């Protein structure tokens, strides 16, 4: 608390990101990073971008990157927005479309940054309980007043909502924005991008942090009708004209260009997810069906907090949320096979006690 803080600042309850431990020998399965490195093409492009031109500002509208993404998804450049990580893109979407409005519908269990943005932008959040299988019922999201937001696949559950059901939500909310946060879509789901031309109220947000192994570069994007993108640009240009530096723009273009590497690493993550799920089930964990690069699991008899503490003592970090309905679950990021074997070995040691 400080007398210099505005009333707004005093009231904020900021988001707390998953731990980024300083110890390097830990098996880090707590923040859904990609266990595989970025494409070699990305690293080459970044090295090339480190030159005397860094004295110049980057392209404020990141036109080449937008064009690359537009070509990749079969969109127009005017339907693409980019920002400094998808968290920033989400914040700008809240400012552009939901700010000051009543009744934004969102699942009771979803990405914990959304309530923080609601507070920052004076949006009234209306939490809709997921059903007993932790999946989302489209009919609960009909007739929103401010808008609708949910991750697909959902986080931290990993469960996916099929496109046909997303269409029902879009059709039932023609007068407000339906934001589909596709941070994890590339690990088995089908993107809602192909619905953009049919639904002017659809905004799809994605990130290069997960499936393209670039969490450290902070690159996010949004795709939707050109009018929505223009709204985002208005907010962005009232805040920071240059959210993506020269190196980030070069990295992102290369990441979308090296499609083979992208598909290769996504397939490896999916294969490891299947292995991890089977191993956990063998040890009496219930694992929710995941289409993401993490699994959400609870043990038949051991408490999640205890398991997390034991894992941590043995050098393995996973995520535990002290939140109603899910406090007995652990969210475990998919790792390399070596990391996952270490996790399973520690769990076996714990269960043998
Ligand atoms: C559902 C969801 N959306 C958005 C993000 C933000 O990703 P980034 O800011 O790294 O692009 C995350 C990060 O974990 C997430 O889980």
Short mmCIF file of C-alpha atoms and ligand atoms in Angstrom, two decimals:
data_model
loop_
_atom_site.label_atom_id
_atom_site.label_comp_id
_atom_site.label_asym_id
_atom_site.label_seq_id
_atom_site.Cartn_x
_atom_site.Cartn_y
_atom_site.Cartn_z
CA UNK A 1 0.00 0.00 0.00
CA UNK A 2 1.22 3.49 -0.78
CA UNK A 3 -0.40 6.90 -0.61
CA UNK A 4 0.80 7.42 -4.18
CA UNK A 5 -1.31 4.60 -5.60
CA UNK A 6 -4.55 5.44 -7.36
CA UNK A 7 -7.75 3.87 -5.99
CA UNK A 8 -7.70 1.53 -8.95
CA UNK A 9 -4.12 0.37 -8.27
CA UNK A 10 -4.98 -0.23 -4.61
CA UNK A 11 -7.88 -2.49 -5.57
CA UNK A 12 -6.05 -4.68 -8.09
CA UNK A 13 -5.41 -8.35 -7.39
CA UNK A 14 -2.71 -9.09 -9.97
CA UNK A 15 -2.25 -12.42 -11.72
CA UNK A 16 0.37 -14.70 -10.18
CA UNK A 17 2.24 -16.61 -12.90
CA UNK A 18 3.50 -20.16 -12.37
CA UNK A 19 6.88 -20.33 -10.68
CA UNK A 20 9.97 -19.81 -12.86
CA UNK A 21 12.48 -21.54 -10.55
CA UNK A 22 16.05 -20.29 -10.42
CA UNK A 23 17.38 -23.83 -9.95
CA UNK A 24 18.31 -25.30 -13.31
CA UNK A 25 18.24 -29.00 -12.51
CA UNK A 26 14.49 -29.15 -11.88
CA UNK A 27 12.05 -31.02 -14.11
CA UNK A 28 9.83 -28.08 -14.93
CA UNK A 29 6.30 -29.15 -15.80
CA UNK A 30 4.37 -26.23 -14.32
CA UNK A 31 3.84 -23.53 -16.97
CA UNK A 32 3.00 -25.45 -20.17
CA UNK A 33 6.09 -24.41 -22.05
CA UNK A 34 7.07 -26.57 -25.00
CA UNK A 35 9.71 -29.13 -23.97
CA UNK A 36 11.28 -28.94 -27.43
CA UNK A 37 13.41 -26.03 -28.68
CA UNK A 38 12.26 -23.49 -31.28
CA UNK A 39 12.79 -24.31 -34.95
CA UNK A 40 16.44 -23.90 -36.08
CA UNK A 41 15.06 -21.60 -38.78
CA UNK A 42 13.73 -19.31 -36.05
CA UNK A 43 17.09 -19.11 -34.32
CA UNK A 44 18.84 -18.33 -37.61
CA UNK A 45 16.32 -15.58 -38.41
CA UNK A 46 16.77 -14.07 -34.96
CA UNK A 47 20.56 -14.05 -35.25
CA UNK A 48 20.24 -12.37 -38.64
CA UNK A 49 17.97 -9.70 -37.16
CA UNK A 50 20.61 -8.78 -34.58
CA UNK A 51 22.44 -6.15 -36.62
CA UNK A 52 22.94 -2.39 -36.92
CA UNK A 53 19.29 -1.91 -37.85
CA UNK A 54 18.43 -2.36 -34.18
CA UNK A 55 19.05 1.38 -33.83
CA UNK A 56 15.83 1.84 -35.84
CA UNK A 57 12.33 1.28 -34.49
CA UNK A 58 10.63 -1.87 -35.74
CA UNK A 59 7.70 -1.77 -38.17
CA UNK A 60 4.90 -0.58 -35.84
CA UNK A 61 2.26 -2.53 -37.72
CA UNK A 62 4.41 -5.66 -38.24
CA UNK A 63 3.09 -5.88 -41.79
CA UNK A 64 5.34 -8.71 -42.98
CA UNK A 65 4.42 -10.83 -39.98
CA UNK A 66 0.71 -10.12 -40.40
CA UNK A 67 0.93 -11.05 -44.07
CA UNK A 68 2.75 -14.28 -43.19
CA UNK A 69 0.02 -15.21 -40.69
CA UNK A 70 -2.74 -14.17 -43.10
CA UNK A 71 -1.24 -16.40 -45.82
CA UNK A 72 -0.86 -19.26 -43.36
CA UNK A 73 -4.54 -19.17 -42.37
CA UNK A 74 -6.04 -17.97 -45.67
CA UNK A 75 -7.07 -14.58 -44.27
CA UNK A 76 -6.50 -10.95 -45.25
CA UNK A 77 -3.80 -8.98 -43.48
CA UNK A 78 -6.53 -6.69 -42.12
CA UNK A 79 -7.92 -9.69 -40.21
CA UNK A 80 -4.73 -10.19 -38.21
CA UNK A 81 -3.44 -8.43 -35.09
CA UNK A 82 -0.15 -9.11 -33.26
CA UNK A 83 1.07 -8.24 -29.79
CA UNK A 84 3.59 -8.86 -27.05
CA UNK A 85 2.39 -12.29 -25.95
CA UNK A 86 -1.24 -13.35 -26.05
CA UNK A 87 -1.71 -12.05 -22.50
CA UNK A 88 -1.23 -8.55 -23.89
CA UNK A 89 -3.50 -9.29 -26.86
CA UNK A 90 -6.17 -10.53 -24.44
CA UNK A 91 -5.79 -7.39 -22.32
CA UNK A 92 -6.24 -5.25 -25.42
CA UNK A 93 -9.30 -7.24 -26.42
CA UNK A 94 -10.83 -6.64 -22.99
CA UNK A 95 -10.13 -2.92 -23.41
CA UNK A 96 -11.49 -2.81 -26.96
CA UNK A 97 -14.66 -4.93 -26.57
CA UNK A 98 -15.62 -5.57 -22.95
CA UNK A 99 -14.44 -2.56 -20.97
CA UNK A 100 -17.04 -1.12 -18.58
CA UNK A 101 -19.71 -3.62 -19.62
CA UNK A 102 -22.01 -5.85 -17.59
CA UNK A 103 -22.09 -9.63 -17.82
CA UNK A 104 -19.11 -11.16 -19.54
CA UNK A 105 -19.78 -14.91 -19.57
CA UNK A 106 -16.81 -17.18 -18.82
CA UNK A 107 -16.36 -20.66 -17.33
CA UNK A 108 -15.91 -20.89 -13.54
CA UNK A 109 -12.78 -22.92 -14.22
CA UNK A 110 -10.61 -21.36 -16.90
CA UNK A 111 -7.58 -19.14 -17.41
CA UNK A 112 -7.05 -17.20 -14.19
CA UNK A 113 -5.89 -14.05 -15.98
CA UNK A 114 -9.45 -13.31 -17.23
CA UNK A 115 -10.77 -12.19 -13.80
CA UNK A 116 -7.72 -9.92 -13.46
CA UNK A 117 -8.53 -8.20 -16.75
CA UNK A 118 -12.15 -7.89 -15.66
CA UNK A 119 -11.00 -5.99 -12.62
CA UNK A 120 -8.55 -3.84 -14.57
CA UNK A 121 -11.17 -2.87 -17.17
CA UNK A 122 -14.26 -2.74 -14.95
CA UNK A 123 -15.98 -5.66 -16.59
CA UNK A 124 -18.62 -7.55 -14.64
CA UNK A 125 -17.62 -11.23 -14.82
CA UNK A 126 -20.39 -13.81 -14.79
CA UNK A 127 -18.95 -17.24 -14.03
CA UNK A 128 -20.71 -20.20 -15.63
CA UNK A 129 -20.04 -23.54 -13.90
CA UNK A 130 -18.53 -26.26 -16.08
CA UNK A 131 -20.56 -29.47 -15.92
CA UNK A 132 -19.59 -32.43 -13.72
CA UNK A 133 -17.27 -33.74 -16.46
CA UNK A 134 -15.52 -30.33 -16.48
CA UNK A 135 -16.76 -29.54 -19.95
CA UNK A 136 -18.57 -26.50 -21.20
CA UNK A 137 -22.26 -26.51 -22.12
CA UNK A 138 -22.81 -24.10 -25.07
CA UNK A 139 -26.38 -23.23 -24.07
CA UNK A 140 -25.07 -21.65 -20.85
CA UNK A 141 -23.40 -18.98 -22.98
CA UNK A 142 -26.39 -17.80 -25.00
CA UNK A 143 -27.50 -14.16 -24.75
CA UNK A 144 -24.44 -12.62 -23.07
CA UNK A 145 -24.47 -8.84 -22.64
CA UNK A 146 -20.78 -7.87 -22.59
CA UNK A 147 -19.46 -10.91 -24.45
CA UNK A 148 -18.12 -14.41 -23.99
CA UNK A 149 -14.57 -15.64 -23.40
CA UNK A 150 -13.19 -19.14 -22.96
CA UNK A 151 -10.01 -21.01 -23.82
CA UNK A 152 -10.33 -23.85 -26.31
CA UNK A 153 -8.98 -26.33 -25.29
CA UNK A 154 -9.89 -25.06 -21.85
CA UNK A 155 -7.15 -24.37 -19.34
CA UNK A 156 -6.43 -25.88 -16.89
CA UNK A 157 -8.71 -28.79 -17.80
CA UNK A 158 -7.42 -29.47 -21.34
CA UNK A 159 -10.95 -30.37 -22.53
CA UNK A 160 -12.01 -29.23 -26.00
CA UNK A 161 -15.28 -27.84 -27.34
CA UNK A 162 -16.00 -28.95 -30.94
CA UNK A 163 -16.38 -26.21 -33.59
CA UNK A 164 -20.06 -27.01 -34.15
CA UNK A 165 -20.74 -26.10 -30.51
CA UNK A 166 -18.69 -22.91 -30.75
CA UNK A 167 -20.88 -21.97 -33.71
CA UNK A 168 -23.97 -22.29 -31.50
CA UNK A 169 -22.45 -19.79 -29.06
CA UNK A 170 -21.56 -17.42 -31.91
CA UNK A 171 -25.06 -17.62 -33.36
CA UNK A 172 -26.66 -16.94 -29.98
CA UNK A 173 -24.53 -13.81 -29.40
CA UNK A 174 -24.68 -11.80 -32.66
CA UNK A 175 -24.34 -8.48 -30.81
CA UNK A 176 -21.25 -9.13 -28.74
CA UNK A 177 -17.76 -10.50 -29.15
CA UNK A 178 -17.10 -14.18 -28.54
CA UNK A 179 -13.38 -14.53 -27.80
CA UNK A 180 -11.92 -18.01 -28.26
CA UNK A 181 -8.49 -18.24 -26.65
CA UNK A 182 -6.65 -20.90 -28.65
CA UNK A 183 -3.38 -20.93 -26.70
CA UNK A 184 -3.34 -24.75 -26.92
CA UNK A 185 -5.24 -25.44 -30.14
CA UNK A 186 -2.32 -26.90 -32.10
CA UNK A 187 -2.03 -29.99 -29.89
CA UNK A 188 -4.97 -31.81 -31.46
CA UNK A 189 -7.88 -29.37 -31.76
CA UNK A 190 -9.44 -27.72 -34.78
CA UNK A 191 -9.05 -23.93 -34.90
CA UNK A 192 -12.10 -21.66 -35.06
CA UNK A 193 -10.18 -19.49 -37.57
CA UNK A 194 -12.14 -21.07 -40.39
CA UNK A 195 -15.37 -19.61 -38.91
CA UNK A 196 -14.09 -16.03 -39.08
CA UNK A 197 -15.62 -15.19 -42.46
CA UNK A 198 -19.05 -16.36 -41.26
CA UNK A 199 -19.09 -14.68 -37.84
CA UNK A 200 -18.13 -10.98 -37.51
CA UNK A 201 -18.39 -11.38 -33.71
CA UNK A 202 -15.64 -14.05 -33.48
CA UNK A 203 -12.16 -13.17 -32.21
CA UNK A 204 -9.59 -15.97 -32.13
CA UNK A 205 -6.49 -15.38 -29.99
CA UNK A 206 -3.37 -17.52 -30.34
CA UNK A 207 0.18 -17.56 -29.04
CA UNK A 208 3.62 -18.64 -30.22
CA UNK A 209 4.51 -19.52 -26.62
CA UNK A 210 3.26 -23.10 -26.68
CA UNK A 211 3.16 -24.96 -29.99
CA UNK A 212 5.93 -22.85 -31.51
CA UNK A 213 8.27 -23.02 -28.48
CA UNK A 214 8.67 -19.25 -28.17
CA UNK A 215 7.39 -18.38 -24.69
CA UNK A 216 10.59 -16.41 -24.12
CA UNK A 217 9.93 -14.16 -27.13
CA UNK A 218 6.42 -13.00 -26.10
CA UNK A 219 4.46 -13.15 -29.36
CA UNK A 220 0.68 -13.37 -29.51
CA UNK A 221 -1.93 -12.76 -32.19
CA UNK A 222 -5.61 -12.26 -32.77
CA UNK A 223 -7.66 -13.02 -35.87
CA UNK A 224 -11.14 -11.89 -36.69
CA UNK A 225 -13.27 -9.55 -38.81
CA UNK A 226 -11.36 -6.46 -39.96
CA UNK A 227 -13.60 -4.25 -37.78
CA UNK A 228 -12.57 -6.14 -34.66
CA UNK A 229 -8.91 -5.92 -35.65
CA UNK A 230 -9.26 -2.19 -36.20
CA UNK A 231 -10.66 -1.91 -32.66
CA UNK A 232 -7.60 -3.72 -31.32
CA UNK A 233 -5.28 -1.47 -33.35
CA UNK A 234 -6.95 1.62 -31.86
CA UNK A 235 -6.25 0.35 -28.35
CA UNK A 236 -2.71 -0.75 -29.20
CA UNK A 237 -1.86 2.58 -30.79
CA UNK A 238 -3.15 4.36 -27.71
CA UNK A 239 -0.77 2.37 -25.54
CA UNK A 240 2.40 1.18 -27.31
CA UNK A 241 2.99 1.51 -31.06
CA UNK A 242 5.87 -0.99 -31.09
CA UNK A 243 4.86 -4.05 -29.08
CA UNK A 244 6.93 -6.47 -31.18
CA UNK A 245 10.61 -5.69 -31.62
CA UNK A 246 12.60 -6.46 -34.78
CA UNK A 247 13.96 -9.75 -33.45
CA UNK A 248 10.50 -10.94 -32.36
CA UNK A 249 8.99 -10.12 -35.75
CA UNK A 250 11.77 -12.05 -37.52
CA UNK A 251 11.35 -15.00 -35.14
CA UNK A 252 7.58 -15.13 -35.63
CA UNK A 253 7.81 -15.03 -39.44
CA UNK A 254 10.30 -17.93 -39.39
CA UNK A 255 8.13 -19.88 -36.94
CA UNK A 256 5.17 -19.77 -39.35
CA UNK A 257 7.45 -20.54 -42.30
CA UNK A 258 8.98 -23.73 -40.86
CA UNK A 259 5.75 -25.72 -40.92
CA UNK A 260 7.48 -29.12 -41.02
CA UNK A 261 9.24 -28.51 -37.72
CA UNK A 262 6.01 -27.21 -36.18
CA UNK A 263 4.09 -30.35 -37.13
CA UNK A 264 6.96 -32.58 -36.06
CA UNK A 265 7.17 -31.11 -32.53
CA UNK A 266 3.38 -30.95 -32.06
CA UNK A 267 3.17 -34.65 -32.96
CA UNK A 268 5.90 -35.43 -30.42
CA UNK A 269 4.02 -33.52 -27.70
CA UNK A 270 0.82 -35.41 -28.52
CA UNK A 271 2.65 -38.75 -28.41
CA UNK A 272 4.17 -37.86 -25.02
CA UNK A 273 0.77 -36.73 -23.73
CA UNK A 274 -0.70 -40.13 -24.56
CA UNK A 275 2.17 -41.90 -22.78
CA UNK A 276 1.88 -39.61 -19.74
CA UNK A 277 -1.89 -40.17 -19.54
CA UNK A 278 -1.50 -43.95 -19.66
CA UNK A 279 1.17 -43.92 -16.96
CA UNK A 280 -0.90 -41.72 -14.66
CA UNK A 281 -4.00 -43.85 -15.19
CA UNK A 282 -1.95 -46.95 -14.32
CA UNK A 283 -1.16 -45.24 -10.99
CA UNK A 284 -4.86 -44.61 -10.23
CA UNK A 285 -5.02 -41.04 -11.43
CA UNK A 286 -8.17 -39.82 -13.12
CA UNK A 287 -6.99 -37.84 -16.14
CA UNK A 288 -9.38 -35.49 -17.95
CA UNK A 289 -9.36 -35.94 -21.75
CA UNK A 290 -6.76 -33.40 -22.93
CA UNK A 291 -6.16 -31.86 -26.34
CA UNK A 292 -3.49 -29.54 -24.89
CA UNK A 293 0.19 -29.79 -23.98
CA UNK A 294 -0.72 -30.61 -20.37
CA UNK A 295 -2.94 -33.01 -18.48
CA UNK A 296 -5.22 -32.30 -15.53
CA UNK A 297 -5.31 -35.21 -13.13
CA UNK A 298 -6.37 -36.24 -9.63
CA UNK A 299 -5.35 -39.25 -7.65
CA UNK A 300 -7.84 -41.76 -6.24
CA UNK A 301 -6.60 -41.41 -2.66
CA UNK A 302 -3.67 -38.95 -2.31
CA UNK A 303 -4.24 -35.22 -2.01
CA UNK A 304 -2.98 -33.03 -4.83
CA UNK A 305 -1.24 -30.53 -2.53
CA UNK A 306 0.69 -33.37 -0.89
CA UNK A 307 1.66 -34.88 -4.23
CA UNK A 308 2.84 -31.49 -5.52
CA UNK A 309 4.94 -30.94 -2.40
CA UNK A 310 6.52 -34.42 -2.66
CA UNK A 311 7.30 -33.87 -6.34
CA UNK A 312 8.83 -30.49 -5.59
CA UNK A 313 11.05 -31.98 -2.86
CA UNK A 314 12.26 -34.45 -5.46
CA UNK A 315 12.98 -31.85 -8.13
CA UNK A 316 9.77 -32.00 -10.18
CA UNK A 317 7.55 -28.90 -10.43
CA UNK A 318 3.88 -29.17 -11.42
CA UNK A 319 0.99 -26.69 -10.96
CA UNK A 320 -1.57 -26.93 -8.18
CA UNK A 321 -4.48 -24.46 -7.99
CA UNK A 322 -5.92 -23.73 -4.56
CA UNK A 323 -9.36 -23.20 -6.05
CA UNK A 324 -12.81 -24.60 -5.36
CA UNK A 325 -13.75 -27.71 -7.40
CA UNK A 326 -10.20 -28.27 -8.65
CA UNK A 327 -8.07 -28.15 -5.50
CA UNK A 328 -7.49 -31.90 -5.75
CA UNK A 329 -6.19 -31.75 -9.32
CA UNK A 330 -2.68 -31.23 -10.60
CA UNK A 331 -1.91 -29.66 -13.94
CA UNK A 332 1.12 -31.37 -15.41
CA UNK A 333 2.75 -30.03 -18.58
CA UNK A 334 3.79 -32.56 -21.19
CA UNK A 335 7.57 -32.88 -21.12
CA UNK A 336 10.30 -34.72 -22.94
CA UNK A 337 10.26 -38.46 -22.45
CA UNK A 338 13.18 -38.15 -19.97
CA UNK A 339 11.33 -35.52 -17.91
CA UNK A 340 8.17 -37.59 -17.86
CA UNK A 341 10.05 -40.74 -16.83
CA UNK A 342 11.52 -38.78 -13.93
CA UNK A 343 8.05 -37.60 -12.91
CA UNK A 344 6.63 -41.11 -13.04
CA UNK A 345 9.59 -42.53 -11.07
CA UNK A 346 9.04 -39.97 -8.28
CA UNK A 347 5.30 -40.66 -8.23
CA UNK A 348 5.98 -44.39 -7.99
CA UNK A 349 8.34 -43.76 -5.09
CA UNK A 350 5.65 -41.72 -3.33
CA UNK A 351 2.90 -44.27 -3.87
CA UNK A 352 5.14 -47.09 -2.63
CA UNK A 353 5.47 -45.42 0.79
C1 LIG B 1 -5.32 -20.11 -21.83
C2 LIG B 1 -4.12 -19.24 -21.96
N1 LIG B 1 -4.22 -18.12 -22.68
C3 LIG B 1 -3.17 -17.30 -22.82
C4 LIG B 1 -1.95 -17.58 -22.23
C5 LIG B 1 -0.83 -16.57 -22.37
O1 LIG B 1 0.18 -16.97 -23.20
P1 LIG B 1 1.30 -15.95 -23.71
O2 LIG B 1 1.09 -14.64 -23.00
O3 LIG B 1 2.58 -16.58 -23.35
O4 LIG B 1 1.10 -15.81 -25.17
C6 LIG B 1 -1.79 -18.73 -21.48
C7 LIG B 1 -0.50 -19.03 -20.84
O5 LIG B 1 -0.27 -19.96 -20.16
C8 LIG B 1 -2.91 -19.59 -21.33
O6 LIG B 1 -2.84 -20.69 -20.59
#
